[in-house]
PDB file of C-alpha atoms in Angstrom:
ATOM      1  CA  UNK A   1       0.000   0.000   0.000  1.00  0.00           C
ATOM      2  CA  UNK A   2       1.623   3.307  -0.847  1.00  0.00           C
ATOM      3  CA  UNK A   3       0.994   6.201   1.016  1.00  0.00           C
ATOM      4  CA  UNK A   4       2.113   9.869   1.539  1.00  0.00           C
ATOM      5  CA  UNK A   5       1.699  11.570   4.919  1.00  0.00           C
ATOM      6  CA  UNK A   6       0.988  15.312   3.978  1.00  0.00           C
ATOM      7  CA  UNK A   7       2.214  17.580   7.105  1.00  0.00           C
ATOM      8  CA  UNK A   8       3.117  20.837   8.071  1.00  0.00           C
ATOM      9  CA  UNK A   9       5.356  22.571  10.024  1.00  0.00           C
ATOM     10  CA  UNK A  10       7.296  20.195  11.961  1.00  0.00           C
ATOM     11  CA  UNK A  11       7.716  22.805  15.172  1.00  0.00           C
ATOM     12  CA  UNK A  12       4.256  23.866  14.994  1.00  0.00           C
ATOM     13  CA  UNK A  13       2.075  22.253  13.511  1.00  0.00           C
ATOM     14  CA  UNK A  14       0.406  19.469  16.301  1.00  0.00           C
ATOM     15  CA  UNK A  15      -2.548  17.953  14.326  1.00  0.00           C
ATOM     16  CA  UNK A  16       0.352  16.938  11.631  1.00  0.00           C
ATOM     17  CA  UNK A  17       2.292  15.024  14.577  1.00  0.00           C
ATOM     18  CA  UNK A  18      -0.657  13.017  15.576  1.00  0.00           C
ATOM     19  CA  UNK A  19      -1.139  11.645  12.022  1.00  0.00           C
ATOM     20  CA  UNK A  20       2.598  11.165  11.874  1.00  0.00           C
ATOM     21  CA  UNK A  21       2.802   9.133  15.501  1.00  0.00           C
ATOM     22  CA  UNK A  22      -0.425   6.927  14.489  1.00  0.00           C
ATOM     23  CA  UNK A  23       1.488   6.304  10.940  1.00  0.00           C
ATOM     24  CA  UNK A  24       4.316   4.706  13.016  1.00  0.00           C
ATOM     25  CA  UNK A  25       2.132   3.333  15.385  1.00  0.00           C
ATOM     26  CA  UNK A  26       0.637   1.647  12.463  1.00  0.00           C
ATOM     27  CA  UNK A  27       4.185   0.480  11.308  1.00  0.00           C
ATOM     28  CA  UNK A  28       3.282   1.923   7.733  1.00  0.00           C
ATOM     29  CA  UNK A  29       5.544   2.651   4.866  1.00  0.00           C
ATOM     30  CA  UNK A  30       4.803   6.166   4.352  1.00  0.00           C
ATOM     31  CA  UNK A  31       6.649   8.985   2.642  1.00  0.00           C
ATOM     32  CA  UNK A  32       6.007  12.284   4.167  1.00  0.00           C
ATOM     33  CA  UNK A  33       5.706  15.339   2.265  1.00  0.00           C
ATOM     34  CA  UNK A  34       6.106  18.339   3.819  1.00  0.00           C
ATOM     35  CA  UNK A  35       4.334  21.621   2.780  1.00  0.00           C
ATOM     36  CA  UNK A  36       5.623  25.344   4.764  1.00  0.00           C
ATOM     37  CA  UNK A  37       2.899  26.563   6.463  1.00  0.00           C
ATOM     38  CA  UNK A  38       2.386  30.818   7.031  1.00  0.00           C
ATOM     39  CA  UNK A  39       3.646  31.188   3.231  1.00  0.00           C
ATOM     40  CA  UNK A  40       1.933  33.205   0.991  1.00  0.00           C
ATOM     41  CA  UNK A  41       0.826  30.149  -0.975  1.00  0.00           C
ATOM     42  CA  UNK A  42       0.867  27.738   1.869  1.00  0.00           C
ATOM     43  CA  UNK A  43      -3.088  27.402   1.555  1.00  0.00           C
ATOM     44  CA  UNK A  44      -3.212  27.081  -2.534  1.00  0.00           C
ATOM     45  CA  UNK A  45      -0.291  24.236  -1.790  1.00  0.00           C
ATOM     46  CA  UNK A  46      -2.623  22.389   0.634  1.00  0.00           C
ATOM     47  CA  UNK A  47      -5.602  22.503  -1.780  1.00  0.00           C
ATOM     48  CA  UNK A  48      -3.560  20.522  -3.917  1.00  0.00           C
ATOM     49  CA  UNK A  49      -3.650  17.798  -1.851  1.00  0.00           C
ATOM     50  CA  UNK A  50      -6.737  17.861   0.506  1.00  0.00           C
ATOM     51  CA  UNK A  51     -10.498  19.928  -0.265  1.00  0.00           C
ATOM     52  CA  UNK A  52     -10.084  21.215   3.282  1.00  0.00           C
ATOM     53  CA  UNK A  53      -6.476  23.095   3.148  1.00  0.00           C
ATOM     54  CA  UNK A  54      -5.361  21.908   5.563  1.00  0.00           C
ATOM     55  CA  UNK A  55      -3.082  19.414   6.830  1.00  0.00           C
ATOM     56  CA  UNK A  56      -2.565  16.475   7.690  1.00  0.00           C
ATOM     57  CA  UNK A  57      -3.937  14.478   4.785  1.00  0.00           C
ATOM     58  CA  UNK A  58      -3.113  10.691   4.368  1.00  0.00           C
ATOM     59  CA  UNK A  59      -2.738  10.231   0.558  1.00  0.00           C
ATOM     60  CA  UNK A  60      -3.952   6.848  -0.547  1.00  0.00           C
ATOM     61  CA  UNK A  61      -4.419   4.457  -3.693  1.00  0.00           C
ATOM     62  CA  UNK A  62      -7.910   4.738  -3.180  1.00  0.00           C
ATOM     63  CA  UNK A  63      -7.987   8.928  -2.335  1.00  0.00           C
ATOM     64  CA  UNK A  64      -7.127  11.303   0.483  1.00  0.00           C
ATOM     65  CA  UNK A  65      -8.181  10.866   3.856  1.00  0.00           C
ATOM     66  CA  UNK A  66      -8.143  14.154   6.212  1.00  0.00           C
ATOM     67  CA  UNK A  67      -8.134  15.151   9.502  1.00  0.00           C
ATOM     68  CA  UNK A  68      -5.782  13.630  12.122  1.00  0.00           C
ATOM     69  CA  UNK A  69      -8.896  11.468  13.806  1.00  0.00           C
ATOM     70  CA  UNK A  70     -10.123   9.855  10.535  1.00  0.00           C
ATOM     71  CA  UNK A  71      -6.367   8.947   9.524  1.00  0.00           C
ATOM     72  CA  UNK A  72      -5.713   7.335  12.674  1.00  0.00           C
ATOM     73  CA  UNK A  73      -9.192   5.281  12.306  1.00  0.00           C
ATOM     74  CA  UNK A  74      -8.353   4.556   8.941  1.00  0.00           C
ATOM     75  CA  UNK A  75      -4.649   2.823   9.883  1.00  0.00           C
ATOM     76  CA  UNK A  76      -6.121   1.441  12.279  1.00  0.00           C
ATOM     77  CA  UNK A  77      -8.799  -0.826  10.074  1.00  0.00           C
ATOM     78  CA  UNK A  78      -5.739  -1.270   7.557  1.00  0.00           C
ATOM     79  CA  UNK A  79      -3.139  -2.614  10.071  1.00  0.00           C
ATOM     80  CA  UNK A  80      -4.982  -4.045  12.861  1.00  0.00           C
ATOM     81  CA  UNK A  81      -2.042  -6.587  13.117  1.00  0.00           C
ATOM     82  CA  UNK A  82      -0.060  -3.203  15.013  1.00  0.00           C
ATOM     83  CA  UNK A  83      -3.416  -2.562  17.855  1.00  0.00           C
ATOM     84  CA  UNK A  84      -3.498   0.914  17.455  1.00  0.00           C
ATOM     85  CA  UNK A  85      -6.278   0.957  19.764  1.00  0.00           C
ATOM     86  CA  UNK A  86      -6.367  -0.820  23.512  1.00  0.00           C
ATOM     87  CA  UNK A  87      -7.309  -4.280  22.384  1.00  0.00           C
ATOM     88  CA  UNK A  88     -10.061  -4.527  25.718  1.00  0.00           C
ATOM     89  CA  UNK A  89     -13.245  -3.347  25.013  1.00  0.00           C
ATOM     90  CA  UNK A  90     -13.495  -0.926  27.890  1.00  0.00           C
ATOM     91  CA  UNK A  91     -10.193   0.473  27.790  1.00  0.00           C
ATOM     92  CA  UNK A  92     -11.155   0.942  23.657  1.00  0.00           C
ATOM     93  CA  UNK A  93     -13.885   2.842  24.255  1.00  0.00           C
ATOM     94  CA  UNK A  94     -12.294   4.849  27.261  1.00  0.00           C
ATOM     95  CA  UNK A  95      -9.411   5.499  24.377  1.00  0.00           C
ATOM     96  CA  UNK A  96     -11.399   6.498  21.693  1.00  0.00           C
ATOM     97  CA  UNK A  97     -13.456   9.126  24.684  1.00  0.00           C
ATOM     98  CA  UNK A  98     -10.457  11.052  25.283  1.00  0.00           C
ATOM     99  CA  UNK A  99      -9.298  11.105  21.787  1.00  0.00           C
ATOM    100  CA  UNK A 100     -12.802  12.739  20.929  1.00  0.00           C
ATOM    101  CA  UNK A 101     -12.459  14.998  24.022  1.00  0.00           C
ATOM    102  CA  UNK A 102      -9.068  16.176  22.709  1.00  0.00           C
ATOM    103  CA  UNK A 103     -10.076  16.489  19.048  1.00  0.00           C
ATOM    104  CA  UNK A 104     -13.200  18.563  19.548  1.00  0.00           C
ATOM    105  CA  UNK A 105     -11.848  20.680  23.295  1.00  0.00           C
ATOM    106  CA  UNK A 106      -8.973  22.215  25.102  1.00  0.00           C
ATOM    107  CA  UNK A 107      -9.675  25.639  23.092  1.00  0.00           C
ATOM    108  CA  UNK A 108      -8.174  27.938  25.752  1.00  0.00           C
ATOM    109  CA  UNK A 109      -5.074  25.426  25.723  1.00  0.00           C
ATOM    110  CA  UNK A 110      -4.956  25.814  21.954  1.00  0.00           C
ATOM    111  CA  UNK A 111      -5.255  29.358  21.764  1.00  0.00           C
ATOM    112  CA  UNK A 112      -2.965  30.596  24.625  1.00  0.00           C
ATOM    113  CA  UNK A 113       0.087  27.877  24.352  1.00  0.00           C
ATOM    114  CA  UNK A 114      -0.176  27.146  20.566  1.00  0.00           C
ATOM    115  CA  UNK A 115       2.594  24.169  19.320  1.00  0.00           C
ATOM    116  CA  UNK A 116       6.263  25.404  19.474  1.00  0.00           C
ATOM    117  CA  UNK A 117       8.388  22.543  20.116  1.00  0.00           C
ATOM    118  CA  UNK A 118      11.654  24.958  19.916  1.00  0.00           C
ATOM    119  CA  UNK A 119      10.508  27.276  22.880  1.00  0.00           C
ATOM    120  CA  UNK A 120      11.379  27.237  26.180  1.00  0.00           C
ATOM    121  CA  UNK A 121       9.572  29.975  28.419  1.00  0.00           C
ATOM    122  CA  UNK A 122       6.929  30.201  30.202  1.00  0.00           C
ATOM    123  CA  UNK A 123       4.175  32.583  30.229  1.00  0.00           C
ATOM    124  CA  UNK A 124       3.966  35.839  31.893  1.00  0.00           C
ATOM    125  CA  UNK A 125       0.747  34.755  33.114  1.00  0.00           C
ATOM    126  CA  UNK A 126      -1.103  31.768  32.833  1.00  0.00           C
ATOM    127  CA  UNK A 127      -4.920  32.729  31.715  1.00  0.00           C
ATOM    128  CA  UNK A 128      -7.134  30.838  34.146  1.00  0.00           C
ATOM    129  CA  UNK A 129      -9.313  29.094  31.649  1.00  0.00           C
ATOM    130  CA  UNK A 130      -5.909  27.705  30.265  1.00  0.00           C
ATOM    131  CA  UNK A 131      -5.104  26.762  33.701  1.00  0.00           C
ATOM    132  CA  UNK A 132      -8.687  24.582  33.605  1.00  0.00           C
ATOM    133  CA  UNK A 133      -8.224  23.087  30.214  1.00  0.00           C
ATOM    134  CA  UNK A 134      -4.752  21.718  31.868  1.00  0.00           C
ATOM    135  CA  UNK A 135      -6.428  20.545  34.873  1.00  0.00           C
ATOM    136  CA  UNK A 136      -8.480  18.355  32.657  1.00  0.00           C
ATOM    137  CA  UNK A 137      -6.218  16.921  30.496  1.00  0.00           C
ATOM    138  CA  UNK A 138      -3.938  16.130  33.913  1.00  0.00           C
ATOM    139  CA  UNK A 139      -6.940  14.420  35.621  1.00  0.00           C
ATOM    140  CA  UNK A 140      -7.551  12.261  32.189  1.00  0.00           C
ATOM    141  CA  UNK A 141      -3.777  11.237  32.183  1.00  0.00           C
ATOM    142  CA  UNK A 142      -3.986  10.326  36.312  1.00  0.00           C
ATOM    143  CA  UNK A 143      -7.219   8.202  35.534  1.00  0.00           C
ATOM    144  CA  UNK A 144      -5.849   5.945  32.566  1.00  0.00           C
ATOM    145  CA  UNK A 145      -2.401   5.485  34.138  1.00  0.00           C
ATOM    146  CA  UNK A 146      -4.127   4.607  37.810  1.00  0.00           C
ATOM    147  CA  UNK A 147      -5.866   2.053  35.835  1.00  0.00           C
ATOM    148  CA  UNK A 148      -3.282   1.044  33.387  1.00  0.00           C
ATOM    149  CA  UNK A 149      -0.127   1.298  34.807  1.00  0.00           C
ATOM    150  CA  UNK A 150       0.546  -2.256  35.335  1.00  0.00           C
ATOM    151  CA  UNK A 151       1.409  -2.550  31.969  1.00  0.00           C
ATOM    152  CA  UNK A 152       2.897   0.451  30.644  1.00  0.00           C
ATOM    153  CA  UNK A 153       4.192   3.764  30.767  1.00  0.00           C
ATOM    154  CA  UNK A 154       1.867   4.483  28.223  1.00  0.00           C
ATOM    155  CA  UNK A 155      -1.816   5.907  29.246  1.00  0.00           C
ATOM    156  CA  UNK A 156      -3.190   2.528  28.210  1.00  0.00           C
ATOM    157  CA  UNK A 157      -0.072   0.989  28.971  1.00  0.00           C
ATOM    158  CA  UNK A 158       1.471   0.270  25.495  1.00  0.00           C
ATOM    159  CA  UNK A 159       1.354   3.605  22.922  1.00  0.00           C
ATOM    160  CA  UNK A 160      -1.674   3.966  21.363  1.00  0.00           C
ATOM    161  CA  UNK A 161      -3.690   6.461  19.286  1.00  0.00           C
ATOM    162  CA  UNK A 162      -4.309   8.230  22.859  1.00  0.00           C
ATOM    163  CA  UNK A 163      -0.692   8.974  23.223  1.00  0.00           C
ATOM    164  CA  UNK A 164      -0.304  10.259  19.900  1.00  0.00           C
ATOM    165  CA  UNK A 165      -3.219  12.710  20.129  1.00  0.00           C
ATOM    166  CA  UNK A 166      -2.232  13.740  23.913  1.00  0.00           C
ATOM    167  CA  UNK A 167       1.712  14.199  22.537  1.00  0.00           C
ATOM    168  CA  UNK A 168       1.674  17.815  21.391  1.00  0.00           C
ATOM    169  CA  UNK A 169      -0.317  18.660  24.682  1.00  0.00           C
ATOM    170  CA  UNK A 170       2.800  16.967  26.230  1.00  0.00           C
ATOM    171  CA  UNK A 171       5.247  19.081  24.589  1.00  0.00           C
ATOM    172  CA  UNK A 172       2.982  21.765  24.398  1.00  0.00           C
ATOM    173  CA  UNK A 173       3.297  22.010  28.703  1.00  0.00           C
ATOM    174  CA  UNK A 174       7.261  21.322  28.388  1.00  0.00           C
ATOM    175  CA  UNK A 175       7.913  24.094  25.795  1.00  0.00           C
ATOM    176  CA  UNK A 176       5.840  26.657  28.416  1.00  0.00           C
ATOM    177  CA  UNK A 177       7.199  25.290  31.658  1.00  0.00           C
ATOM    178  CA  UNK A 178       3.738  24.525  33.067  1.00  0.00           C
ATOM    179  CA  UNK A 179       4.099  22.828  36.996  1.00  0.00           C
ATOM    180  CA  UNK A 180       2.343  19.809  37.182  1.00  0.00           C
ATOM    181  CA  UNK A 181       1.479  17.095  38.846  1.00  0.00           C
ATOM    182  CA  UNK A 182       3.618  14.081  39.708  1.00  0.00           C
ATOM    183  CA  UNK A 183       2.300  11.545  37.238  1.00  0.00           C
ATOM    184  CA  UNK A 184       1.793  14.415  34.634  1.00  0.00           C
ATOM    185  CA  UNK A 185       5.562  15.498  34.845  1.00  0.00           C
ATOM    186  CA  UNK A 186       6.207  11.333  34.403  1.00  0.00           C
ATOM    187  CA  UNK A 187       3.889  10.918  31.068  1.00  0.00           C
ATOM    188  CA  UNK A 188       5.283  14.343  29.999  1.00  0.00           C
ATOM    189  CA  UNK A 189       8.614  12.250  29.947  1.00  0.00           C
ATOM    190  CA  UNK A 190       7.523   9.337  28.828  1.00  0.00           C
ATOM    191  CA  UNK A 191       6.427  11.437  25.412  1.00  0.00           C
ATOM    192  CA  UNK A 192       9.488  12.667  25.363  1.00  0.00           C
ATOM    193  CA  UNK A 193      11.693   9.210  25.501  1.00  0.00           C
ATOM    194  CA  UNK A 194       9.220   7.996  22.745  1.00  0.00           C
ATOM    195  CA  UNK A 195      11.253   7.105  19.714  1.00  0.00           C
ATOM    196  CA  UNK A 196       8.794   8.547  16.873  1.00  0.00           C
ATOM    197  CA  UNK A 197       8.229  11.432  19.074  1.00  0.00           C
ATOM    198  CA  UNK A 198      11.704  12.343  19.440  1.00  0.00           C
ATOM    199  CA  UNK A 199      12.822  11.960  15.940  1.00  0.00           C
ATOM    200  CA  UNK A 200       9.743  14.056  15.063  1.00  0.00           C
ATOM    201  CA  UNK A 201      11.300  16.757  17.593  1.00  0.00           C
ATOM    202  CA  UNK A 202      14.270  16.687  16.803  1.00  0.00           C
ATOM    203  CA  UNK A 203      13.481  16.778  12.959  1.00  0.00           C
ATOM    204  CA  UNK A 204      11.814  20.249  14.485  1.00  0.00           C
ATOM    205  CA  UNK A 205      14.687  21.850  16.135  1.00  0.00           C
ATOM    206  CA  UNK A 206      16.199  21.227  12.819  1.00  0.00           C
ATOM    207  CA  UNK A 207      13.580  22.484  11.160  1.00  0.00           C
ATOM    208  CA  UNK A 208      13.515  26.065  12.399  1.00  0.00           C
ATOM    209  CA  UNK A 209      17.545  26.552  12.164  1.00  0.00           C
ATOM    210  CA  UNK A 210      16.433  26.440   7.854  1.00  0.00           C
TER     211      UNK A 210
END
């Protein structure tokens, strides 16, 4: 099966890492093709490729496939061999919840520490409503790995689409030096010893130095 793996902005651009995590998740030969993003054609580029303009977009032998959620869905149905999701039914579901919540939430989070894998600062001020999106997203992580743990440093244990949608918010509260909890700070490093997430990061440091 060929495929291309349409992404932007290495550094910045978070939706493109979770398609790019679930593609290695998924073990799937996939060449990666890489359009600037904040150019003056950036958008006319895109539309080449996907009817949204936006990225990422999984190009297949059958058509394109966009948005981060539907890619990972779709690898998932074409290499179920790789369990992309938690193979128990309850843990699947409770997967496939927090993927949703992440997909469709966390606007404040979004809007006030945006993607930048090569920063280092914090805020001046943490907006409180940012503050409550990350108190979420810390009590999801403390629920799965309570239950999981046993198995894992992984939210489900092993990686699974979960970690690969929850990885930019990861880097997202290393990059701004956000405090946080105990077994936070721990999945915040377990994203970061990941091997697809740290050749993705590192591909980003590089990235911005062009």
């Amino acid at each position: 099966m060929a495929l291309q793996l349409v992404i932007g902005d290495k550094n910045y651009s978070s939706w493109s890492l979770r398609a790019a995590l679930a593609v290695d998740l998924a073990g799937a030969d996939c060449e990666e093709l890489r359009v600037r993003l904040f150019q003056p054609d950036s958008r006319a580029q895109l539309l080449r490729y996907s009817p949204t303009g936006k990225v990422p977009v999984l190009l297949t032998e059958q058509g394109a496939v966009w948005d981060s959620l539907a890619i990972a869905e779709y690898l998932a149905e074409c290499y179920p061999e790789s369990q992309l999701w938690p193979q128990e039914q309850q843990a699947r579901a409770l997967a496939r919840s927090i993927c949703a919540e992440m997909h469709s939430g966390f606007t404040a989070l979004r809007s006030h520490l945006p993607m930048d894998l090569a920063r280092d600062k914090a805020l001046a001020e943490l907006p409180d409503e940012a503050q409550a999106d990350i108190d979420r997203i810390c009590a999801i992580w403390a629920g799965c790995r309570e239950r999981y743990a046993s198995t894992g440093n992984y939210l489900f244990g092993q990686a699974s689409i979960a970690d690969a949608f929850y990885a930019p918010v990861a880097a997202r509260l290393r990059s701004y030096r956000v405090a946080l909890p105990t077994a936070a700070a721990a999945y915040v490093e377990t994203i970061y010893r990941w091997p697809a997430f740290q050749r993705w990061y590192q591909a980003a440091l590089q990235e911005v130095k062009e």
